[in-house]
mmCIF file of C-alpha atoms and ligand atoms in Angstrom:
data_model
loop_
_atom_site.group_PDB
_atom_site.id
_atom_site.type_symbol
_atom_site.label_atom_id
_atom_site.label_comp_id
_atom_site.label_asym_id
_atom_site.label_seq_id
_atom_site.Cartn_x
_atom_site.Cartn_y
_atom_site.Cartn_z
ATOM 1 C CA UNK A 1 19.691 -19.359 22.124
ATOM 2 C CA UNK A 2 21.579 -17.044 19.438
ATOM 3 C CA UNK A 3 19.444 -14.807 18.017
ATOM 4 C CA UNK A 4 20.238 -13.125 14.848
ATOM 5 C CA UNK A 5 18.161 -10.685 12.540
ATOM 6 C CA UNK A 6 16.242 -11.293 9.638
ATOM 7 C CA UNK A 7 13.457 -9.984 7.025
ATOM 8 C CA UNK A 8 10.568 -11.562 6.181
ATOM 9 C CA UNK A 9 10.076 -11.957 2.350
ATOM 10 C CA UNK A 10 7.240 -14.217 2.211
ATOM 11 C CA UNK A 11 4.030 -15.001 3.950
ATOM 12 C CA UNK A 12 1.838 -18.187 3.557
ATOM 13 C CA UNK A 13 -0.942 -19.033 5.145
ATOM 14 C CA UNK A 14 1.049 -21.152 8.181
ATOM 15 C CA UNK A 15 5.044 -20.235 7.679
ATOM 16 C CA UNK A 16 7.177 -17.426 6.486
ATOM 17 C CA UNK A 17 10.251 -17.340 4.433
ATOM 18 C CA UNK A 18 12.709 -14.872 6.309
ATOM 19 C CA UNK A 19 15.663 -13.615 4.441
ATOM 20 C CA UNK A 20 18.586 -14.835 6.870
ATOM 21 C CA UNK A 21 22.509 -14.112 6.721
ATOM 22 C CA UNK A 22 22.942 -17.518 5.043
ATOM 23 C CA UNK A 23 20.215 -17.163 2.744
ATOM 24 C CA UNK A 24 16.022 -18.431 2.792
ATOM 25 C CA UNK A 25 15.179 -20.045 5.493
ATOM 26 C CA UNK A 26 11.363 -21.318 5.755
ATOM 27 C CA UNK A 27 10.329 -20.022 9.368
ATOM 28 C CA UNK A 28 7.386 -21.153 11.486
ATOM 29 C CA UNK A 29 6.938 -18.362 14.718
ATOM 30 C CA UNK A 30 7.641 -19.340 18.303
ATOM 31 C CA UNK A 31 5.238 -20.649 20.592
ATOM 32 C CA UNK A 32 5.044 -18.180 22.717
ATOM 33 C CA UNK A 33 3.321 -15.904 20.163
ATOM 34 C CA UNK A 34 0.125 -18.073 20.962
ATOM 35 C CA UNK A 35 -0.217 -16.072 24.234
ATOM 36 C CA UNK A 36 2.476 -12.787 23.770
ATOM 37 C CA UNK A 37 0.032 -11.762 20.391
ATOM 38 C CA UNK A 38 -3.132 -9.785 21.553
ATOM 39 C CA UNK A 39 -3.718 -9.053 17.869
ATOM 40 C CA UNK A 40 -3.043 -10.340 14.632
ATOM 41 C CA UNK A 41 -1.279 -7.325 13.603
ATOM 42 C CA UNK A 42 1.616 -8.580 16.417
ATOM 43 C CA UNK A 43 2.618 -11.487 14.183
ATOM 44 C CA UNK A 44 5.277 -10.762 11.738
ATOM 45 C CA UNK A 45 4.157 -9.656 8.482
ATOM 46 C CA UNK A 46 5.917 -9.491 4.641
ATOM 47 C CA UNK A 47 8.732 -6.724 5.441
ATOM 48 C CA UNK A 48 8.986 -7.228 8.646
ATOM 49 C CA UNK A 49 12.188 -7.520 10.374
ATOM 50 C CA UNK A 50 11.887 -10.189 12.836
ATOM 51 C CA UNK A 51 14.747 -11.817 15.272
ATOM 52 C CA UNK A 52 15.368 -15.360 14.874
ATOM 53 C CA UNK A 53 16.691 -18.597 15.776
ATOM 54 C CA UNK A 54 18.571 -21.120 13.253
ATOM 55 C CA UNK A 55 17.759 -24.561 13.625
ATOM 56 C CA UNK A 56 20.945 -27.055 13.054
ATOM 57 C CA UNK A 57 21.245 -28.700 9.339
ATOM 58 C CA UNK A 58 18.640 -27.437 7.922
ATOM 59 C CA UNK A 59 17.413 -23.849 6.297
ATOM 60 C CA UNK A 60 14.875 -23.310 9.282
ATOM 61 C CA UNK A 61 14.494 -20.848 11.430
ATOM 62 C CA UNK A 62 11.953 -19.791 13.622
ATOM 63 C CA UNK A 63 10.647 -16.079 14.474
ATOM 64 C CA UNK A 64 11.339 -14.739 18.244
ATOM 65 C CA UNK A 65 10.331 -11.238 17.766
ATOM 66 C CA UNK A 66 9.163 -8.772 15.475
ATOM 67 C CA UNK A 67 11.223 -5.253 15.454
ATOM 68 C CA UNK A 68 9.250 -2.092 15.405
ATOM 69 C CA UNK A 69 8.080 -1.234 11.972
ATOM 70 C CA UNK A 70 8.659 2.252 10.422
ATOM 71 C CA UNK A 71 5.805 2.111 8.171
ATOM 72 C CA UNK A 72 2.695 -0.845 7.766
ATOM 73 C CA UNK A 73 -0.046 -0.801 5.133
ATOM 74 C CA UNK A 74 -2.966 -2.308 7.427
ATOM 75 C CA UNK A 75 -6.257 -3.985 6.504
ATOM 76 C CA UNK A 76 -8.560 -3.079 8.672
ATOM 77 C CA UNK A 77 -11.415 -5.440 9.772
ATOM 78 C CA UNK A 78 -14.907 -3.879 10.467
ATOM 79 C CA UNK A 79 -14.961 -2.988 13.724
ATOM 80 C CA UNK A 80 -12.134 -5.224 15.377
ATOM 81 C CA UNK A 81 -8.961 -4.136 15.826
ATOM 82 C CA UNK A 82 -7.923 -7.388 17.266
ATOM 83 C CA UNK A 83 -8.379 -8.761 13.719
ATOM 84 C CA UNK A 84 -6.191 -5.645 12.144
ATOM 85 C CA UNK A 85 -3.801 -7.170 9.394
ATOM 86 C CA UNK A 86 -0.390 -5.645 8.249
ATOM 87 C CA UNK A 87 -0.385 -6.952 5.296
ATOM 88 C CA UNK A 88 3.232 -4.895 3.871
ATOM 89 C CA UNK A 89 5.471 -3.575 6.652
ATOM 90 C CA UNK A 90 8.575 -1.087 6.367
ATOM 91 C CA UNK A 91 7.724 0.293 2.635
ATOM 92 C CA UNK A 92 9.869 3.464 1.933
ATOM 93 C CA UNK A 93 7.597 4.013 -0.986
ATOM 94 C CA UNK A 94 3.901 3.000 -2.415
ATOM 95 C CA UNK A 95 3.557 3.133 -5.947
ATOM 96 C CA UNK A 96 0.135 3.921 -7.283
ATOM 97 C CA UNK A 97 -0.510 2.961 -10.796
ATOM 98 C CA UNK A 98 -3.290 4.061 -12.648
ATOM 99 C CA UNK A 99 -2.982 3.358 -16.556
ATOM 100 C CA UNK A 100 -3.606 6.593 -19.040
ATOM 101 C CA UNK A 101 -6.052 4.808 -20.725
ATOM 102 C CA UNK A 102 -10.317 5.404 -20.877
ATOM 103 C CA UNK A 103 -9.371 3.684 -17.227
ATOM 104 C CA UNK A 104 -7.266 6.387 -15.774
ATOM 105 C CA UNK A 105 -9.582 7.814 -12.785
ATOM 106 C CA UNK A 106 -8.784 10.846 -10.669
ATOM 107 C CA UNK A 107 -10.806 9.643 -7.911
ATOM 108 C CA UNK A 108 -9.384 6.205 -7.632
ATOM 109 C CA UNK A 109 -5.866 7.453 -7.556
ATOM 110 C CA UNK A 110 -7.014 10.096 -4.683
ATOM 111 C CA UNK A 111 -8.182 6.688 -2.809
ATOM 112 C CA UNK A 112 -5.240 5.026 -3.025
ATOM 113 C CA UNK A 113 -3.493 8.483 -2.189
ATOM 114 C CA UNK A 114 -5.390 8.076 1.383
ATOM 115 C CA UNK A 115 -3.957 4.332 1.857
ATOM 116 C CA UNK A 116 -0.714 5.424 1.079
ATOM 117 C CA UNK A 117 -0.148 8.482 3.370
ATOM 118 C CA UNK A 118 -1.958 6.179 5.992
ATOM 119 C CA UNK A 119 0.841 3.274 5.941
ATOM 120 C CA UNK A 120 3.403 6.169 6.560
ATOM 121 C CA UNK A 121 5.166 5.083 2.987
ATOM 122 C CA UNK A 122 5.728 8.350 0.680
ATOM 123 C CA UNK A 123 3.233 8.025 -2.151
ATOM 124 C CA UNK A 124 4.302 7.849 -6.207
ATOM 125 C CA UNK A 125 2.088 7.907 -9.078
ATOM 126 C CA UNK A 126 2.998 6.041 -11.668
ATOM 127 C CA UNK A 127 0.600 6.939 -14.937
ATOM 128 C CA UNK A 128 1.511 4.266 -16.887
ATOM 129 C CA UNK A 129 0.734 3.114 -20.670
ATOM 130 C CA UNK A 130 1.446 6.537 -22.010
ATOM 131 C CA UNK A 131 2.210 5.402 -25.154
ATOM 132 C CA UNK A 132 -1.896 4.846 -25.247
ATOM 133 C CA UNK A 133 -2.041 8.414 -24.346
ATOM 134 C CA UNK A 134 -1.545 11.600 -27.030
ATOM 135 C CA UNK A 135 -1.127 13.773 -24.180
ATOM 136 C CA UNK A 136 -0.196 12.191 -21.114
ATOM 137 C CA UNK A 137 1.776 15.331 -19.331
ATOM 138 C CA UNK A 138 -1.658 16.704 -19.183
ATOM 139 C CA UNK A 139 -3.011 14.445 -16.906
ATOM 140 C CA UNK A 140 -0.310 14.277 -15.103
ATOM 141 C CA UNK A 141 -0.563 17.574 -14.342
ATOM 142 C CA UNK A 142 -4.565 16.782 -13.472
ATOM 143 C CA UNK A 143 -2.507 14.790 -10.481
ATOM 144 C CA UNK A 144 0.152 17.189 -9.524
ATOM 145 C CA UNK A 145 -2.688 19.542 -8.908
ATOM 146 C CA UNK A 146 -4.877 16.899 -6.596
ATOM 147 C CA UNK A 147 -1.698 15.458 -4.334
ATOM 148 C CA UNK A 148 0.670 18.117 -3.174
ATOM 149 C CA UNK A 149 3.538 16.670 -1.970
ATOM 150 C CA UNK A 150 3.350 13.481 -4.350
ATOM 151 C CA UNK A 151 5.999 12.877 -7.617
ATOM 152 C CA UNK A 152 3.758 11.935 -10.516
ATOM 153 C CA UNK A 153 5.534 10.064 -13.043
ATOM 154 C CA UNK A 154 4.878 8.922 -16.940
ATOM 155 C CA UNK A 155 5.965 5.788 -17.993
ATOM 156 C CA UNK A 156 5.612 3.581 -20.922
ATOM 157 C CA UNK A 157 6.730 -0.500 -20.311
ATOM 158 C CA UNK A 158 6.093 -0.730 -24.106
ATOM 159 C CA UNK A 159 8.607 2.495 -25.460
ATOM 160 C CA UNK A 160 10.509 2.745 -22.074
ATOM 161 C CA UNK A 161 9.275 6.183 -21.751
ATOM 162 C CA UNK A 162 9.999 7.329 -17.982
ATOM 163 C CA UNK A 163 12.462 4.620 -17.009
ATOM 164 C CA UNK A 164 14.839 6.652 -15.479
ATOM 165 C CA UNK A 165 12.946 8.988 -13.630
ATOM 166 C CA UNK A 166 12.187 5.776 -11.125
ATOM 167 C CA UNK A 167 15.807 5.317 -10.536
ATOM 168 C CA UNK A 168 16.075 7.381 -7.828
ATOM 169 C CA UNK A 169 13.512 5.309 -5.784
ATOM 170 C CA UNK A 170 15.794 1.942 -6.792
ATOM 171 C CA UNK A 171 18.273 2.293 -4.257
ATOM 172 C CA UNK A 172 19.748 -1.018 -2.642
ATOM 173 C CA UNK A 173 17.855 -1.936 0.578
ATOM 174 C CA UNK A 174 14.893 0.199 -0.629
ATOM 175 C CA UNK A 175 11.822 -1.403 0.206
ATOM 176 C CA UNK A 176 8.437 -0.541 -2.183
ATOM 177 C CA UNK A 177 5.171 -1.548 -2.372
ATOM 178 C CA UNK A 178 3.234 -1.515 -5.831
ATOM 179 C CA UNK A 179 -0.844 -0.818 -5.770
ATOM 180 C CA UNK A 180 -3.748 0.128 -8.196
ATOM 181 C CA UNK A 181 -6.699 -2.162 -9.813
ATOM 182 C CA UNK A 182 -6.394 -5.171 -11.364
ATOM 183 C CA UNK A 183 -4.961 -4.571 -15.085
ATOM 184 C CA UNK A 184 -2.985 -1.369 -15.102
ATOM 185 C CA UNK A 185 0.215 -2.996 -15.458
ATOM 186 C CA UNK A 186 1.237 -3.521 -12.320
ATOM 187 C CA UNK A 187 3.161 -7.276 -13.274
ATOM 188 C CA UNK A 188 4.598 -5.243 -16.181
ATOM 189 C CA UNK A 189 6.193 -2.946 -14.907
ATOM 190 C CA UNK A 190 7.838 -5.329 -11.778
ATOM 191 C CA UNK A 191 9.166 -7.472 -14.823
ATOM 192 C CA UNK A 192 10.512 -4.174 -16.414
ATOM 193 C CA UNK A 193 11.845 -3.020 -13.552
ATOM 194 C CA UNK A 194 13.388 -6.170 -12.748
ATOM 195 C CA UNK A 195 14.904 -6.155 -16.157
ATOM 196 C CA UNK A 196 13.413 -9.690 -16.793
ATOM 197 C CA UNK A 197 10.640 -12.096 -15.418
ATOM 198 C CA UNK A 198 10.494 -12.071 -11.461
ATOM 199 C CA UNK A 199 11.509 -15.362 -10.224
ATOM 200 C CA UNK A 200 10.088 -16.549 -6.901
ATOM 201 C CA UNK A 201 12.663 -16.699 -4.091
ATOM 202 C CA UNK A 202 14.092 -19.961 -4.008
ATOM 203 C CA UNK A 203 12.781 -22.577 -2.790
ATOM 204 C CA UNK A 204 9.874 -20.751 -1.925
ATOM 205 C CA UNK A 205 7.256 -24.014 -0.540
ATOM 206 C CA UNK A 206 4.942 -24.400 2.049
ATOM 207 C CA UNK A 207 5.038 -27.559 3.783
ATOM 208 C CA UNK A 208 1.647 -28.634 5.398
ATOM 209 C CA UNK A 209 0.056 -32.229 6.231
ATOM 210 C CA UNK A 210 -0.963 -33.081 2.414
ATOM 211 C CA UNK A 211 2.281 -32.371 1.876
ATOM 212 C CA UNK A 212 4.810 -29.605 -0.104
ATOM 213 C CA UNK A 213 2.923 -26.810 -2.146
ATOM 214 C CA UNK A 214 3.265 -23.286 -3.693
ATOM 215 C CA UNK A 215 1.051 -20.569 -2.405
ATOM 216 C CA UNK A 216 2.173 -17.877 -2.654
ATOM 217 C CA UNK A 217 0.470 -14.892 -0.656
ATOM 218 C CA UNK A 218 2.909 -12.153 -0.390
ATOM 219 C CA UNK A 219 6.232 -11.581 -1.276
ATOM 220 C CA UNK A 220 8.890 -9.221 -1.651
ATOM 221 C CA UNK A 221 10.692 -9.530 -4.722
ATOM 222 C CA UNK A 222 14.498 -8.369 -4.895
ATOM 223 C CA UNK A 223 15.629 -6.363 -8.136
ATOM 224 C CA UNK A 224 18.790 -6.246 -9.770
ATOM 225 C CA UNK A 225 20.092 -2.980 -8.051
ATOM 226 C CA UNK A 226 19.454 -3.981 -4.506
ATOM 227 C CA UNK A 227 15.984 -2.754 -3.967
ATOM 228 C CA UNK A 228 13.113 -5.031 -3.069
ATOM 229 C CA UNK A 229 9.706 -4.835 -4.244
ATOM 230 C CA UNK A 230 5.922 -6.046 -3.236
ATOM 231 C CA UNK A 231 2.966 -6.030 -4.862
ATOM 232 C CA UNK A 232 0.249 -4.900 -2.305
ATOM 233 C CA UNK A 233 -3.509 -5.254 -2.025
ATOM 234 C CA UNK A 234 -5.501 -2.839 -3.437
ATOM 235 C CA UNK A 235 -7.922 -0.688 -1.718
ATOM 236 C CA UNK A 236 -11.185 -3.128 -2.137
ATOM 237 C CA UNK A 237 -8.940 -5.372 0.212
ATOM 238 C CA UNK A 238 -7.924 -3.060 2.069
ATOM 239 C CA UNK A 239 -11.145 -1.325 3.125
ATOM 240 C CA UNK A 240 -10.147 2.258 3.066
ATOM 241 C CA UNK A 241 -13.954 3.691 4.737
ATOM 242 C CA UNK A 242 -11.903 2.581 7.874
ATOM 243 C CA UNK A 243 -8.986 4.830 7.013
ATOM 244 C CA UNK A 244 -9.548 8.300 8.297
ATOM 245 C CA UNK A 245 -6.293 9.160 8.883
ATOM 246 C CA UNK A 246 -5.164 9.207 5.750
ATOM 247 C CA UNK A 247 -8.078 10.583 4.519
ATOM 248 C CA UNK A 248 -7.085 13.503 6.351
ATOM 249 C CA UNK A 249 -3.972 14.109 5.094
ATOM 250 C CA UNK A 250 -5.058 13.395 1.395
ATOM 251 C CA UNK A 251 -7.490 16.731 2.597
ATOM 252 C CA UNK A 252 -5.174 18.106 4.212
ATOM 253 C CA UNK A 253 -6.101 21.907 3.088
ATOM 254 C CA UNK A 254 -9.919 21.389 3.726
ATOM 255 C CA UNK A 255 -9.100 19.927 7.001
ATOM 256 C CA UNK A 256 -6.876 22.687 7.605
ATOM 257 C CA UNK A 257 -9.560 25.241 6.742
ATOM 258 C CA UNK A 258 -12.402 23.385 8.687
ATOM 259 C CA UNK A 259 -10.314 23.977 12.206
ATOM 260 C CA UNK A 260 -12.267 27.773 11.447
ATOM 261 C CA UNK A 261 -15.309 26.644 10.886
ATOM 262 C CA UNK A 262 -17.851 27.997 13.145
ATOM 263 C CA UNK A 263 -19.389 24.711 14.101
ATOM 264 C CA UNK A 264 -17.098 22.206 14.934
ATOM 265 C CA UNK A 265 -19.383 19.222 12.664
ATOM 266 C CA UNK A 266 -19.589 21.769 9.863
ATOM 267 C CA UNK A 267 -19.805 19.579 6.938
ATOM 268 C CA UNK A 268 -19.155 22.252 4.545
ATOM 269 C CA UNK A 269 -21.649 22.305 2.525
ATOM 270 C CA UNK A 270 -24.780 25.064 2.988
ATOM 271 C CA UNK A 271 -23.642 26.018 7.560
ATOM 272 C CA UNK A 272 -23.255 29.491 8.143
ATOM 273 C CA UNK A 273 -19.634 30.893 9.176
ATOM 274 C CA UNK A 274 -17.948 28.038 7.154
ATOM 275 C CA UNK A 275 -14.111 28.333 6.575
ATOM 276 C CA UNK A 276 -14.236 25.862 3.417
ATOM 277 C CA UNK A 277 -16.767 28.108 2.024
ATOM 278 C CA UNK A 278 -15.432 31.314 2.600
ATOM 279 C CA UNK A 279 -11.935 30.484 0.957
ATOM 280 C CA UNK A 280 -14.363 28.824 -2.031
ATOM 281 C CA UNK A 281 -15.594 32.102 -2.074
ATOM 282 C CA UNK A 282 -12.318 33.632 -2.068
ATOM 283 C CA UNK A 283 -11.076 31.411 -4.954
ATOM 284 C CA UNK A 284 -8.104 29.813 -2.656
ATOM 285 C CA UNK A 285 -9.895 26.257 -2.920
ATOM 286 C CA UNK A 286 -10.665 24.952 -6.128
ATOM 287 C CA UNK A 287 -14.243 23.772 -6.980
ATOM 288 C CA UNK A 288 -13.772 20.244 -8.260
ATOM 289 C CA UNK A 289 -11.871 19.706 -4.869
ATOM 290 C CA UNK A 290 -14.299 20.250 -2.429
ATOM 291 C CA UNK A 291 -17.034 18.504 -5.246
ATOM 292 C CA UNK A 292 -14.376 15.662 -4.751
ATOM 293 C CA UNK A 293 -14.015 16.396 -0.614
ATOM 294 C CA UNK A 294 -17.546 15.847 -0.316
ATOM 295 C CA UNK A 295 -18.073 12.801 -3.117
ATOM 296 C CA UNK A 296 -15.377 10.865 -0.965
ATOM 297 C CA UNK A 297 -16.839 11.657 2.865
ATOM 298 C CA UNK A 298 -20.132 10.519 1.257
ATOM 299 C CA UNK A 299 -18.777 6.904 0.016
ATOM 300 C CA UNK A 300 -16.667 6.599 3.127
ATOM 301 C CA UNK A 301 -20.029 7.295 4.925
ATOM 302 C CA UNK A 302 -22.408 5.113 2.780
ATOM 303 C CA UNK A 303 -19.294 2.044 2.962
ATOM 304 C CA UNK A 304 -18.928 2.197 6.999
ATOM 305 C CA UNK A 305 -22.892 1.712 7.416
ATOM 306 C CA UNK A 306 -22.860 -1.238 4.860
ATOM 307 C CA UNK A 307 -20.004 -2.672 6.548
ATOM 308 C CA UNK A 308 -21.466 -2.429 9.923
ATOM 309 C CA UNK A 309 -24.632 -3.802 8.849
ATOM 310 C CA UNK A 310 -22.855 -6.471 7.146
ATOM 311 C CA UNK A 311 -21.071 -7.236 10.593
HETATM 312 P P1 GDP B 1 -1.853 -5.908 -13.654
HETATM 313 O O1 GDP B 1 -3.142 -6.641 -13.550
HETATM 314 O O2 GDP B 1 -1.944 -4.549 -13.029
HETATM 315 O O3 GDP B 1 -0.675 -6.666 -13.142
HETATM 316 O O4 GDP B 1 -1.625 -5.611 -15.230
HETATM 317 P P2 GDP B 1 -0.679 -6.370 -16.281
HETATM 318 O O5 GDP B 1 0.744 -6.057 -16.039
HETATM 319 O O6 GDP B 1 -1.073 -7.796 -16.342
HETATM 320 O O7 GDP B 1 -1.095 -5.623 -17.638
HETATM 321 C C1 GDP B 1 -2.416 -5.634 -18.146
HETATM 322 C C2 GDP B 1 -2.369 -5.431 -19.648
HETATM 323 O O8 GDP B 1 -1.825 -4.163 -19.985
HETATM 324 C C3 GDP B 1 -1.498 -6.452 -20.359
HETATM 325 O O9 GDP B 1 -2.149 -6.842 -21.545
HETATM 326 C C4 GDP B 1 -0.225 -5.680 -20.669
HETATM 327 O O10 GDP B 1 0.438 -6.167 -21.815
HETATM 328 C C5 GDP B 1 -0.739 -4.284 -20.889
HETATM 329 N N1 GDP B 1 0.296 -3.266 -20.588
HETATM 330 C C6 GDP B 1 1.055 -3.189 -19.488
HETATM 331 N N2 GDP B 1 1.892 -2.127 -19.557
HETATM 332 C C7 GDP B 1 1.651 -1.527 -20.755
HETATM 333 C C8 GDP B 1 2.197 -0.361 -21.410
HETATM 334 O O11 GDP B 1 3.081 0.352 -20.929
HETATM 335 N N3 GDP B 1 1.662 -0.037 -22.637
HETATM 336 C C9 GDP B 1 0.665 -0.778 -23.210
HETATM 337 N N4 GDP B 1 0.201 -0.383 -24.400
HETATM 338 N N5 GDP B 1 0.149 -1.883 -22.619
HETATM 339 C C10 GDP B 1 0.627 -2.252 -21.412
HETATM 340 ZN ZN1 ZN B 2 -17.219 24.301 7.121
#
């Protein structure tokens, strides 16, 4: 057979549509996934680039193998791995929007924050709405100062404020995936960015026994300068209390700290000979971030025994 490569742009719930060299193709995987996959996380996935086979006359192809991914935002099922779900593969870059409205939370963006350094895509906040906001640089600022290491960006969809500072993340072949709760302008901003309404890939149908239907579950939408965008699930979804990597690394200065704790399950909070405290002390660590350190290790705590009792 002649294999060629491909990206997967859309996922239903029992075919793909892969991006081929002539164009959409629907896809359906090979047979031999039914006994190759140990885990759900080895079919492809949105992103996902994915060898496969053309079938003659007709825009079909189906899906020999999945290439390595660089980066995968996962949704973890309590306590199976088996049942681990990429659901957004190969994203150069997770936008986080949070709207500077009485919504805008602190908290909620440093949750997504953890999802994002956990898919191994860079993190962006995007604060958007500003023009809801008399002084949105401020709060902006209130994010530079909780993610080191992220660009925080103010945008307006309704004055254009902040367009161009997301050029430089809309190369061609640029893949991104767009978070944050329901209602902070997430479709807004994809149609701004696209320059006009997103159209659906074409002919973008699932065929199944009652016949041909849209349902669409994930897609990757392409924009006008080459770079394709998804929106993603957000963190509900996503169950973050199962992410502790990331958590880490949104911590990554208490962490850093607690390797000098005396006791290795110092919790930082009253143990003699703790690191965290002494630097509190100190005035290297700010307050509201180890009020926020501990706030966050308590809700991951309180949702892993809910989930497991739920299980
Ligand atoms: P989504 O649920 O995150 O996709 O949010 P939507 O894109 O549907 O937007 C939710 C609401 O916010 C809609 O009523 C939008 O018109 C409004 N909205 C989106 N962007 C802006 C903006 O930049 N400024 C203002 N004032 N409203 C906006
Ligand atoms: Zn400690």
């Amino acid at each position: 057979i002649r294999l060629s490569p491909a990206r997967v742009i859309a996922q239903f719930s029992h075919s793909y549509t892969v991006m081929t060299e002539e164009g959409p193709h629907t896809a359906s995987v090979a047979g031999k996934f039914e006994f190759l996959a140990s885990k759900r996380s080895d079919y492809p996935a949105v992103g996902d680039w994915v060898w496969t086979e053309a079938l003659p006359n007709e825009a079909r192809s189906v899906i020999h193998a999945v290439l390595p991914r660089r980066t995968a935002m996962i949704r973890k099922a309590a306590g199976s791995a088996v049942e681990e779900q990429v659901v957004g593969a190969n994203l150069d870059y997770l936008f986080i929007v949070n709207a500077l409205n009485q919504d805008f939370n602190l908290r909620k963006i440093e949750r997504y924050l953890i999802l994002g350094w956990e898919s191994g895509a860079q993190p962006v906040v995007l604060l958007t709405k500003s023009d809801l906001c008399p002084q949105p640089e401020a709060f902006a600022e209130q994010v530079r100062e909780l993610s080191p290491g992220v660009p925080v960006h103010v945008v307006s969809a309704l004055t254009e404020q902040g367009k161009e500072s997301l050029n430089p993340y809309l190369g061609q072949g640029i893949t991104i995936g767009i978070t944050g709760s329901s209602g902070v302008g997430k479709s807004t901003l994809l149609n701004w960015l696209a320059g006009e309404p997103l159209q659906h890939t074409q002919d973008i149908r699932e065929d199944d026994a009652r016949g041909r239907h849209t349902t669409t579950h994930r897609e990757l939408f392409l924009l006008g300068n080459g770079a394709l965008v998804m929106d993603t699930p957000g963190m509900r979804e996503l169950q973050l209390w199962e992410a502790h990597d990331g958590w880490q690394q949104a911590f990554a200065d208490i962490e850093q700290l607690a390797a000098e704790c005396r006791f290795r399950d110092c919790r930082h909070e009253h143990e003699a000979g703790c690191a965290v405290h002494a630097a509190l002390a100190e005035g290297t660590i700010d307050p509201k971030r180890l009020a926020n350190y501990h706030k966050t290790a308590k809700e991951l705590a309180y949702q892993a025994r809910k989930e497991r009792s739920a299980a």
